[in-house]
XYZ file of C-alpha atoms in Angstrom:
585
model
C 22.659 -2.235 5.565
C 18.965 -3.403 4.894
C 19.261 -7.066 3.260
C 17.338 -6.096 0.223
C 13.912 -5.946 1.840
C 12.732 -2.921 -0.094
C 14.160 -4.550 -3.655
C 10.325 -6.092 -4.436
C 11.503 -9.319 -6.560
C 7.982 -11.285 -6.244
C 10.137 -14.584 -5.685
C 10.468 -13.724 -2.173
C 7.087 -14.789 -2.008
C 8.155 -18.430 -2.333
C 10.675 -17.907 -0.102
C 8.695 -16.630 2.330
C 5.957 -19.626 2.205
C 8.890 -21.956 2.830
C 9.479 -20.141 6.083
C 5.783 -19.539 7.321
C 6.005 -23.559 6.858
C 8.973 -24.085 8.547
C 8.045 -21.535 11.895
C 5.077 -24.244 13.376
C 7.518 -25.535 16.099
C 10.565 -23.100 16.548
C 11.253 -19.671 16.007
C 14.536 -18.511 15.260
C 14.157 -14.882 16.238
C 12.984 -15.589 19.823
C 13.876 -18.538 22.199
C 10.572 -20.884 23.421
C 10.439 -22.707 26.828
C 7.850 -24.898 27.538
C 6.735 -23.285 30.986
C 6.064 -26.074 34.102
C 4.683 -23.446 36.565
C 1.478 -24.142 38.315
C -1.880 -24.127 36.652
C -4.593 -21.593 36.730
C -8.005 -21.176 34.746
C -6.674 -17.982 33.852
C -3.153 -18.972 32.881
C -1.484 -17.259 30.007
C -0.667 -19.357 26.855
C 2.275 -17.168 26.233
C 4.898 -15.152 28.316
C 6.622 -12.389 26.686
C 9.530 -10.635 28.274
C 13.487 -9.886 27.698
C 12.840 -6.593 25.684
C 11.698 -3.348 24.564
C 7.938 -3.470 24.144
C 6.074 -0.425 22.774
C 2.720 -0.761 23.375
C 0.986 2.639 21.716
C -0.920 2.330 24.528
C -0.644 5.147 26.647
C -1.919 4.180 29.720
C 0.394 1.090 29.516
C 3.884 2.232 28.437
C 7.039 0.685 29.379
C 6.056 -2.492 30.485
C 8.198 -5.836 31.264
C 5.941 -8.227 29.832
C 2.929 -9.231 28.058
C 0.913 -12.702 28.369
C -1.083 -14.030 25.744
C -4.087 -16.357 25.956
C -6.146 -17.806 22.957
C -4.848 -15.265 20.635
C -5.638 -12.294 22.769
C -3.542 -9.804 24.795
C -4.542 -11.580 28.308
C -2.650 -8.962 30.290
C 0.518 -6.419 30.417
C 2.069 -5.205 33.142
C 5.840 -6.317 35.506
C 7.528 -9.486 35.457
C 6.006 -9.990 38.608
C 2.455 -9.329 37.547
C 2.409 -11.329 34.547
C 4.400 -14.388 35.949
C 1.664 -14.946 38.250
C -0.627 -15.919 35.596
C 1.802 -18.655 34.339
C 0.435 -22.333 34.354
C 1.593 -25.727 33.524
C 1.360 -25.263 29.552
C 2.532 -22.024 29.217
C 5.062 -21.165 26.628
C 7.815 -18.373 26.981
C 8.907 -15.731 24.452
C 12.656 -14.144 25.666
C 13.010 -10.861 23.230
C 16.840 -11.442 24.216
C 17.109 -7.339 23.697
C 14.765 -6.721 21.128
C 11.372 -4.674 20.530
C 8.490 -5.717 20.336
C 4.904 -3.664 18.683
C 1.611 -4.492 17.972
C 1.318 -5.941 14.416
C 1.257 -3.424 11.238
C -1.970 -2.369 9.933
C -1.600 -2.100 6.196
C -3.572 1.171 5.264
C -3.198 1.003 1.550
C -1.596 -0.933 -0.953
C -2.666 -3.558 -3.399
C -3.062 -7.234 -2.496
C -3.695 -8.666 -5.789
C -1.026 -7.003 -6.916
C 1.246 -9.538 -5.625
C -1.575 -11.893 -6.342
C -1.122 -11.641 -10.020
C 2.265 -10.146 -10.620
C 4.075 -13.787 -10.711
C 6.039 -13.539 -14.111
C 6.252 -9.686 -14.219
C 9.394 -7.823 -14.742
C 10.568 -5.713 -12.457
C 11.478 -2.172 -14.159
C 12.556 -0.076 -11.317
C 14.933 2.306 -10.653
C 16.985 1.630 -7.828
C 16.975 0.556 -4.728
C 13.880 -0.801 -5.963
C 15.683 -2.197 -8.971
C 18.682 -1.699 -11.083
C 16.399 0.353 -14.021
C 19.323 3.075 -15.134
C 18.197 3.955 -19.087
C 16.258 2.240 -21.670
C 18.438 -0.181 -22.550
C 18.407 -1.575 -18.755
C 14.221 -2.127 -19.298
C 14.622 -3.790 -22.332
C 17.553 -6.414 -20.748
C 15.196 -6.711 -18.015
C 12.240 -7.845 -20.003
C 14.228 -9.650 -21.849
C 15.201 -12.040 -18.950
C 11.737 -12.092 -17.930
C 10.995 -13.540 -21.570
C 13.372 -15.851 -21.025
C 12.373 -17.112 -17.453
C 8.519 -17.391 -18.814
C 9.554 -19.128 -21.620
C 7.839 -16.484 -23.700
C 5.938 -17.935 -27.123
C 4.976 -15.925 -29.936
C 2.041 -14.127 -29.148
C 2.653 -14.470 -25.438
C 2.321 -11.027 -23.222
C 4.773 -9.646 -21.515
C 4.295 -7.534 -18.834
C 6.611 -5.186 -16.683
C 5.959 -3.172 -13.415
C 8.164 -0.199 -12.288
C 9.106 2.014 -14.957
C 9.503 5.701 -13.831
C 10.427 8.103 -16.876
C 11.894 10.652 -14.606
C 14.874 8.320 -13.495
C 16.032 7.220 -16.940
C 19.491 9.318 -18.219
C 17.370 9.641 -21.207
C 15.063 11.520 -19.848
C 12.040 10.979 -22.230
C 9.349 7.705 -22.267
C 9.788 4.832 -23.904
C 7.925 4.394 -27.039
C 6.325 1.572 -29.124
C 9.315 1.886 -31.007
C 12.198 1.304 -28.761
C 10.403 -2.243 -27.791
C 8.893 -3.158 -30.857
C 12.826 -3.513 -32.253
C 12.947 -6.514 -29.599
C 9.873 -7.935 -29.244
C 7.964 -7.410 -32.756
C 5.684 -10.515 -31.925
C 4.358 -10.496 -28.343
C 2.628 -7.647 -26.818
C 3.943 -5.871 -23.857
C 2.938 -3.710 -21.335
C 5.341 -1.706 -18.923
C 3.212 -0.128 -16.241
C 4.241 3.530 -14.731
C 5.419 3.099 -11.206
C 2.005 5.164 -10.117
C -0.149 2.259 -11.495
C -2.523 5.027 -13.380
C -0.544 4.259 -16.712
C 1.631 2.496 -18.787
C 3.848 2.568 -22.449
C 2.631 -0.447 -24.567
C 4.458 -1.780 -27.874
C 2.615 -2.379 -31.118
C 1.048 -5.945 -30.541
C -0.288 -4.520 -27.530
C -1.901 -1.796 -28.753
C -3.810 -4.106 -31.905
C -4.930 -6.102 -28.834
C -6.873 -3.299 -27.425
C -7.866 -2.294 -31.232
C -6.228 1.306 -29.995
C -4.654 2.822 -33.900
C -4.698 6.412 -35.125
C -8.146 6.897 -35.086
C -9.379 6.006 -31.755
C -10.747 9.345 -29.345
C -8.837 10.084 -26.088
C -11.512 8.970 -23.334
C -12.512 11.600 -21.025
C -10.233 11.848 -17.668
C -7.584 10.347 -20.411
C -4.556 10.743 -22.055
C -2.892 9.321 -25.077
C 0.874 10.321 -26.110
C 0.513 10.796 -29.563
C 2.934 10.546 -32.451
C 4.027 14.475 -33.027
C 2.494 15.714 -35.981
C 0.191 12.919 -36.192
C -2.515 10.897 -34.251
C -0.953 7.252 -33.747
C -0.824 6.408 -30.539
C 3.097 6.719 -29.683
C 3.188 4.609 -26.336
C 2.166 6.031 -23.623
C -1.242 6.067 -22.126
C -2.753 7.215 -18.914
C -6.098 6.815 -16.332
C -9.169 6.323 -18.430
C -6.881 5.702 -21.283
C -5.338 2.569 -19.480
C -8.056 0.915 -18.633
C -8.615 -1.724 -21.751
C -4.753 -2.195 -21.576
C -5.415 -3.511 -17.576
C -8.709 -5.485 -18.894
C -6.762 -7.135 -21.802
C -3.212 -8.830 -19.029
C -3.856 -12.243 -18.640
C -5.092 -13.624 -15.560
C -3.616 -16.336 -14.104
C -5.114 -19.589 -13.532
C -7.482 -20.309 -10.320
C -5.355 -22.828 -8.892
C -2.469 -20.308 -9.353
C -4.302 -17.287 -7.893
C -5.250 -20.035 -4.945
C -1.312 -20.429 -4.435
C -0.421 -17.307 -4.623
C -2.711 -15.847 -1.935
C -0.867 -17.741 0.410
C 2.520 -16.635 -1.083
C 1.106 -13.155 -1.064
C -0.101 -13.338 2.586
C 3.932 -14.742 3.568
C 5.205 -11.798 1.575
C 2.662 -9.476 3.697
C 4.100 -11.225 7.056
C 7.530 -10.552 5.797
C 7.103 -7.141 6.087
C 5.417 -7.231 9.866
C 1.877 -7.005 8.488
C -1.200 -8.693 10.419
C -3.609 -7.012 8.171
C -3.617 -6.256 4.694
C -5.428 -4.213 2.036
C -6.275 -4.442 -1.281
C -6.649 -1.510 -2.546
C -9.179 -1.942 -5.245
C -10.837 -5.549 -5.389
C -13.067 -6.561 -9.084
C -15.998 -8.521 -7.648
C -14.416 -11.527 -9.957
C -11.005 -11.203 -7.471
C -13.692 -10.885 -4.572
C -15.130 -14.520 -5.365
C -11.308 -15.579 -5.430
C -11.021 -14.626 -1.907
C -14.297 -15.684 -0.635
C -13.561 -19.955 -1.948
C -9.699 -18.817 -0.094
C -11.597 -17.559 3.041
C -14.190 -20.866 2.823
C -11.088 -23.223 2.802
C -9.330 -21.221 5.514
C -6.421 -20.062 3.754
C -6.403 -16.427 5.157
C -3.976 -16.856 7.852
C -3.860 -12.977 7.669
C -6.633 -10.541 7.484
C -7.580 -9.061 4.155
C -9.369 -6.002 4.211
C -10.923 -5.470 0.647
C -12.113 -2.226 -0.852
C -14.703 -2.973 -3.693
C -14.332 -1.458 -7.355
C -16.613 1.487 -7.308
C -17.829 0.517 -11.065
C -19.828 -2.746 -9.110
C -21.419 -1.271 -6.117
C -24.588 -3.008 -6.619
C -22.745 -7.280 -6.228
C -20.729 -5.506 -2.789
C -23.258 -3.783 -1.317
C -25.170 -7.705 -1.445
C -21.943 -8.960 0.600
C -22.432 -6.535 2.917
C -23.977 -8.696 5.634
C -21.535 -11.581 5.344
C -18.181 -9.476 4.917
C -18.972 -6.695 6.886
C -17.190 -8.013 9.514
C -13.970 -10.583 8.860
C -15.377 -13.808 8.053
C -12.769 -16.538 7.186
C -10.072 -13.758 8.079
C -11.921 -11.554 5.246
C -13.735 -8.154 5.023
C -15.097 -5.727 3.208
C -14.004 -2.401 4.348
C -15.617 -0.216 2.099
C -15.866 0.613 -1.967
C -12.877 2.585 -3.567
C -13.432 5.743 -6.086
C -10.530 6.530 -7.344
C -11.135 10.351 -8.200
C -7.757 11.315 -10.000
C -4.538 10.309 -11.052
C -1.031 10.518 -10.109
C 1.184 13.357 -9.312
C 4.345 11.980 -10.477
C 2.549 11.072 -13.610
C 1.245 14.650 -13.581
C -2.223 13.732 -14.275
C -3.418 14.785 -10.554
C -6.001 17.347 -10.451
C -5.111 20.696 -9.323
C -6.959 23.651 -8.360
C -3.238 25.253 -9.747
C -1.439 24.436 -12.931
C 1.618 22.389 -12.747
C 5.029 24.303 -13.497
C 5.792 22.116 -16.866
C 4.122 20.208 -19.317
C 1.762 17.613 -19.524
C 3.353 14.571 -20.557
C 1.581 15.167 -24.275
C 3.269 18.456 -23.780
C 0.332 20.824 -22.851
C 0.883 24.244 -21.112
C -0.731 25.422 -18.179
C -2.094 21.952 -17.009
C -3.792 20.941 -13.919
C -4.728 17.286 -14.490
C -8.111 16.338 -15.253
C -11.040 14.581 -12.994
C -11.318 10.332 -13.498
C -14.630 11.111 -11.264
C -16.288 14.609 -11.892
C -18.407 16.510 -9.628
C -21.523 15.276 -11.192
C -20.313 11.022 -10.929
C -19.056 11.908 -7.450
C -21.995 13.333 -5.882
C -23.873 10.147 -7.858
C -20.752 7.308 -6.210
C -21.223 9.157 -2.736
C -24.880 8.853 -2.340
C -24.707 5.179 -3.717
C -22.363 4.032 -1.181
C -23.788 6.018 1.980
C -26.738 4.822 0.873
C -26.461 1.121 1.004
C -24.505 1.336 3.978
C -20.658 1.091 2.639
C -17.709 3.194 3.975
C -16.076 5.269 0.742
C -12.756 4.914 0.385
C -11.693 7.621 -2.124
C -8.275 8.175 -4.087
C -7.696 11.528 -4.928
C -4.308 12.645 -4.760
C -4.213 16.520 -5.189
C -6.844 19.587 -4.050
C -9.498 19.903 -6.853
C -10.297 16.553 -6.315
C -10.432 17.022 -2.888
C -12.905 19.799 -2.965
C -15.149 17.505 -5.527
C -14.975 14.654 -2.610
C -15.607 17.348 0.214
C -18.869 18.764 -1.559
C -20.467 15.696 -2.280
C -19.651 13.833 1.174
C -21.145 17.940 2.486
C -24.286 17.053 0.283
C -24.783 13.431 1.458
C -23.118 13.442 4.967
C -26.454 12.219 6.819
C -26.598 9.266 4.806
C -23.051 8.094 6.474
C -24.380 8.604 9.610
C -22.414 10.457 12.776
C -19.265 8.427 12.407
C -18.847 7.891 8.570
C -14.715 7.664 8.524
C -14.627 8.625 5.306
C -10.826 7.727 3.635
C -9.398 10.328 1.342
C -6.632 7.954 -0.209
C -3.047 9.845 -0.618
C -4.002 12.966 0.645
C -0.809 14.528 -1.376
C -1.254 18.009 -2.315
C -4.129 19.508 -0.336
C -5.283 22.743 1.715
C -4.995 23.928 4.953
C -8.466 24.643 4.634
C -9.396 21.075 3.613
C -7.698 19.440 6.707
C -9.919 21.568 8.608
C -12.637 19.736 6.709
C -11.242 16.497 7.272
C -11.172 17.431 11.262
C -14.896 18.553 10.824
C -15.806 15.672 9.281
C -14.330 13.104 11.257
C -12.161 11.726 7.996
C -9.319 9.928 7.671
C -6.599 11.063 5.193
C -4.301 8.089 4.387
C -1.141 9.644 3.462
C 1.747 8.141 1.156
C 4.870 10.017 3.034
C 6.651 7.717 0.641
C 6.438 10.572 -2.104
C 9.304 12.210 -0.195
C 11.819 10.106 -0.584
C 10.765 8.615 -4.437
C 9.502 11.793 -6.258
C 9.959 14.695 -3.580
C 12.668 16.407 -6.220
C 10.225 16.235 -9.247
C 7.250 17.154 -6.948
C 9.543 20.760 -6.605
C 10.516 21.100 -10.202
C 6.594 20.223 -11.402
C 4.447 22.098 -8.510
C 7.254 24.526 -6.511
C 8.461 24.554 -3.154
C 5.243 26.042 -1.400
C 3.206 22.978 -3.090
C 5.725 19.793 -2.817
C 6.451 20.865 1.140
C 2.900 20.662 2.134
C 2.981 16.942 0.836
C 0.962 14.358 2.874
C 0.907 17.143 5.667
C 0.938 15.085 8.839
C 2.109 17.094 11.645
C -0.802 19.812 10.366
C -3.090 16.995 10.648
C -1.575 15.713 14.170
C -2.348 19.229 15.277
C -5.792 19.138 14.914
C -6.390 16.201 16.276
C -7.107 14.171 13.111
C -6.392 10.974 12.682
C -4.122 9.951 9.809
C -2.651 7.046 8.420
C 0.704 6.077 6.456
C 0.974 3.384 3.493
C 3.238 2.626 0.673
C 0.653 1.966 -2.077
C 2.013 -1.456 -2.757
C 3.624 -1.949 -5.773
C 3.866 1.464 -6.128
C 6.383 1.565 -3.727
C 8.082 -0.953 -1.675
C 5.652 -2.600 1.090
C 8.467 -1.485 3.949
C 6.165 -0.364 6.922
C 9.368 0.952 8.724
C 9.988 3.069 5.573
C 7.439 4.569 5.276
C 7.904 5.226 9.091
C 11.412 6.927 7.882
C 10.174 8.635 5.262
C 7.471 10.264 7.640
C 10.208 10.955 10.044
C 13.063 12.590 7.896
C 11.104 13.230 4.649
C 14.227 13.267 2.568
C 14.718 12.928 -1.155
C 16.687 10.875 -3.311
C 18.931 13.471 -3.223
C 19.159 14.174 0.272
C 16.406 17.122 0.471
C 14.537 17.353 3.226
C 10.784 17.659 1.387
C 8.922 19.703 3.907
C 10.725 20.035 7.166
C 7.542 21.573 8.848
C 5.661 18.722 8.486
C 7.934 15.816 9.594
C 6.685 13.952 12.681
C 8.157 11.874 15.642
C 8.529 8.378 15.154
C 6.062 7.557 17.511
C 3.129 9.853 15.671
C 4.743 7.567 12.906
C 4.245 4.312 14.641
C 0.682 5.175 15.453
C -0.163 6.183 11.681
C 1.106 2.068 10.688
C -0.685 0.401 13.591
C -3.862 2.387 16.031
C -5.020 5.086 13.547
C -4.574 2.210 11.052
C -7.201 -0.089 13.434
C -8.992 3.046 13.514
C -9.202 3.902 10.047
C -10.429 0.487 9.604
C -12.856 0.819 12.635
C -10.998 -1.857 14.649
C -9.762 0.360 16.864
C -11.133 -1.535 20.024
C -9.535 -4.856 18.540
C -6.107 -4.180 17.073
C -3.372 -1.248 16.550
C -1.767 -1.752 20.524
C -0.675 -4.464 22.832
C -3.704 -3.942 25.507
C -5.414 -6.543 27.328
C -8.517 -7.646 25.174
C -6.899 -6.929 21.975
C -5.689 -9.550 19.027
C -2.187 -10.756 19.948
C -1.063 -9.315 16.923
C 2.661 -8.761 17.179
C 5.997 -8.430 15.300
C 9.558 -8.445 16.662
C 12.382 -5.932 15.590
C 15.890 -5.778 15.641
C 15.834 -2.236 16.978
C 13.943 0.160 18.698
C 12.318 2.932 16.369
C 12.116 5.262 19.338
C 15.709 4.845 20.455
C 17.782 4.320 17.093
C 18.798 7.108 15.363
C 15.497 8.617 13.293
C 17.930 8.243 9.708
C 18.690 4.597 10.671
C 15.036 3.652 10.994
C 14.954 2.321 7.601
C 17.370 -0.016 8.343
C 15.283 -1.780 10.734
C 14.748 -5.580 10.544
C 11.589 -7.583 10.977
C 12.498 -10.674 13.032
C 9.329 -12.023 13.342
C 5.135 -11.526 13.024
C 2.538 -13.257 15.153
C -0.861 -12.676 14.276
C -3.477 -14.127 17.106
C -0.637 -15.260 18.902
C 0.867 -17.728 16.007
C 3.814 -17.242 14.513
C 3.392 -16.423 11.212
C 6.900 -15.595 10.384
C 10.651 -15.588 11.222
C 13.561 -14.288 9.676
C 15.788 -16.819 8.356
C 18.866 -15.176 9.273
C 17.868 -14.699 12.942
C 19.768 -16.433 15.579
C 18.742 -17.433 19.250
């Protein structure tokens, strides 16, 4: 059984630094000799053999060994082959049985997520968390209160919280926490991120009463038969309630971009994403990059609503400077379809969650501001990185990047974040195009039963659609929207494999994929997606020894025991960057 990797409690982050401290000298998961061959000007800095290695390099599969030299892939090839390049200093890496792959290319979640989430409750449902019912989110933010220390007039704030898995079956409301915390104000964020239920207190905060309009691309639950807001609020709507949580301190964002970065290498991750980076986050990162604290590589996608302050640090971050980079600007074009505020060409099955009939969702970024966002980006040179989660979104992105294509140039790699619920017809467009769909297989597993009840069969099987897209050539990508879900590369490798639900229903057997196609979505269509294709995503000679050690083989293990798959240890340029505590000689 999987030692509660995928239950995100953000102390493992301390935990983890401790480690990454600890892993300068010896590595637990891997045995290393001090090699007293003879010397050569080309001599290898590291020998790697005793295991499975899967390069995802096929013109170099099944190899013996790999050698390493100043935090490159120096060469691959037999035992024979690569001890000839041994010399007097170099070091040897026995695999004692297990696999080895390049390094994980995160290709979306949310870095300063786990930046600023120290203090946050977690309000999942399990095996996330132990969320059952209403009463189980208010004991859990009630021992968050207590581990902060809470104060009158404090905020509390709480991650997680997915409606459809309470035995209630309805939201929270202002109400139900108001009763217990009638003093602070608190936010409990939907587990898509495009929402959340706030109490009272929270809600004067924002100055949000009775008579304040519902934004456009909003939504605000109301009281029935009567306007006061009632607790929940979604997309446009959200957005003071995200301005108004407390930041934390510098020298606490400092410290936890390191803890962040051990939590990443936990997972097998080289390079990260953040998902959506506020150019006030983006100076945060710059002073970490100028100290050298990136020990990782961050790959940030600029807020969309400050084009003008990214697009000026283009020519410095444009490629990694100080192990940082700015990929491209995000748009995020709709909302969520768990939160059923996705915009479809086709009205969900039930209700809106303010209980509207034939609903498709509604644009954050109309046809009109997309065309505008599109042209701005190509313009000044930037790589759009666009959420949009279900078709009529899609079609929005695919006219205006039509309209503007030139301005991208031949090779623009547009990213349609998510991917979810789209067309035939628009893959085709993404293959035209030359665009990269990053899908979120993760669905499958976490809301692959209320996909069917909300959308039908036909729609929830055709979610994140891989093996269409593998059949036309495209290349696609796989992430786990961190904290949306758990950062788990190897389950979202599962979940792309078997595509079951939490009840055991395959979502979509059409479109499940090998485990290799799987592989390549986590680590050479995620270099490519990032245009680092030449650099990173397979253990090839001239590439970053970026690396990570399993306990099992993904191609060999039973597809359904993929998930239970342990990370032993992460090298990134040849360091080790992490071990697992628990691993033995």
């Amino acid at each position: 059984m999987k030692k509660n990797r995928r239950r995100v409690h953000l102390s493992i982050f301390i935990t983890c630094a401790v480690i990454v401290l600890g892993c300068a000298q010896v590595t637990d998961s891997a045995q290393l000799i001090q090699g007293d061959s003879n010397s050569s000007t080309a001599a290898a800095d590291l020998i790697i053999t005793g295991g499975a290695i899967i390069t995802m390099d096929t013109m170099l599969e099944s190899p013996d060994a790999i050698a390493v030299r100043d935090g490159e892939i120096l060469a691959v090839g037999s035992t024979e082959e690569i001890e000839a390049l041994r010399g007097d200093h170099t070091e040897s890496l026995e695999l004692q049985g297990r696999t080895i792959l390049p390094g994980f290319i995160d290709a979306h979640s949310h870095f300063s997520m786990a930046v600023n989430a120290m203090g946050w409750a977690n309000l999942s449902a399990v095996p996330v968390g132990n969320v059952k019912d209403i009463a189980d989110i208010i004991g859990e933010l009630q021992a968050q209160a207590q581990t902060n220390k809470l104060a009158p007039g404090d905020w509390l704030i709480g991650y997680g919280y997915d409606q459809d898995t309470l035995d209630e079956g309805r939201h929270v409301t202002r109400d139900d926490i108001d009763t217990i915390f009638p003093n602070n104000p608190v936010i409990i964020i939907h587990v898509s991120f495009h929402g959340a239920v706030l109490n009272s207190k929270a809600f004067e905060a924002i100055d949000y009463d009775a008579d304040t309009p519902t934004p456009d691309g909003g939504l605000i639950v109301r009281r029935e038969g009567g306007s006061e807001p009632l607790g929940l609020i979604m997309e446009t709507a959200w957005f003071p309630a995200v301005a108004a949580i407390p930041s934390v301190s510098p020298k606490q964002r400092a410290d936890n971009i390191k803890l962040a970065q051990a939590f990443y290498a936990s997972n097998g991750i080289t390079t990260a994403q953040d998902g959506i980076t506020h150019y006030r986050e983006f100076l945060d990162y710059k002073a970490a990059a100028k100290r050298g604290d990136f020990y990782l590589d961050l790959a940030v996608l600029g807020s969309y609503a400050e084009i003008p302050q990214f697009a000026q640090e283009k020519a410095s971050y444009a490629h990694y400077n100080g192990g940082l980079k700015l990929a491209g600007i995000k748009i995020v074009g709709d909302g969520s379809p768990q939160g059923k505020t996705a915009f479809f060409t086709k009205p969900y099955l039930t209700q809106s969650p303010s209980g509207e009939s034939d609903w498709r969702g509604e644009p954050i970024v109309g046809p009109a501001e997309m065309d505008a966002l599109i042209a701005s980006v190509y313009g000044a040179g930037l790589r759009a990185f666009v959420h949009a989660n279900a078709d009529a979104e899609v079609d929005i992105l695919l006219n205006s990047h039509k309209k503007y294509a030139a301005l991208a140039g031949e090779d623009s790699r547009t990213v349609i974040i998510h991917s979810q619920f789209i067309r035939q017809d628009q893959l085709e467009d993404f293959a035209r195009y030359g665009m990269v769909p990053a899908f979120f297989s993760n669905h499958a597993y976490y809301w692959g039963d209320v996909h069917v009840e909300n959308l039908g069969e036909e729609r929830a099987f055709f979610l994140s659609p891989m093996k269409s897209a593998a059949k036309l050539g495209i290349h696609f990508t796989n992430h786990s929207d961190y904290m949306v879900t758990p950062l788990d590369p190897l389950f979202t490798v599962w979940t792309a494999v078997n595509r079951l639900s939490r009840t055991g229903r395959v979502i979509g057997p059409d479109e499940r994929i090998s485990p290799r196609q799987a592989l390549k979505a986590i680590t050479l269509d995620a270099a490519w997606q990032y245009g680092e294709e030449n650099s990173k995503g397979s253990i090839s000679p001239g590439k970053l020894a970026d690396l990570v050690i399993l306990d099992g083989n993904p191609l060999t293990i039973d597809p359904v025991a993929i998930k239970n798959i342990q990370i032993m240890a992460t090298y990134k340029k040849g360091k080790l960057v992490y071990s697992a505590p628990t691993a033995a000689p």
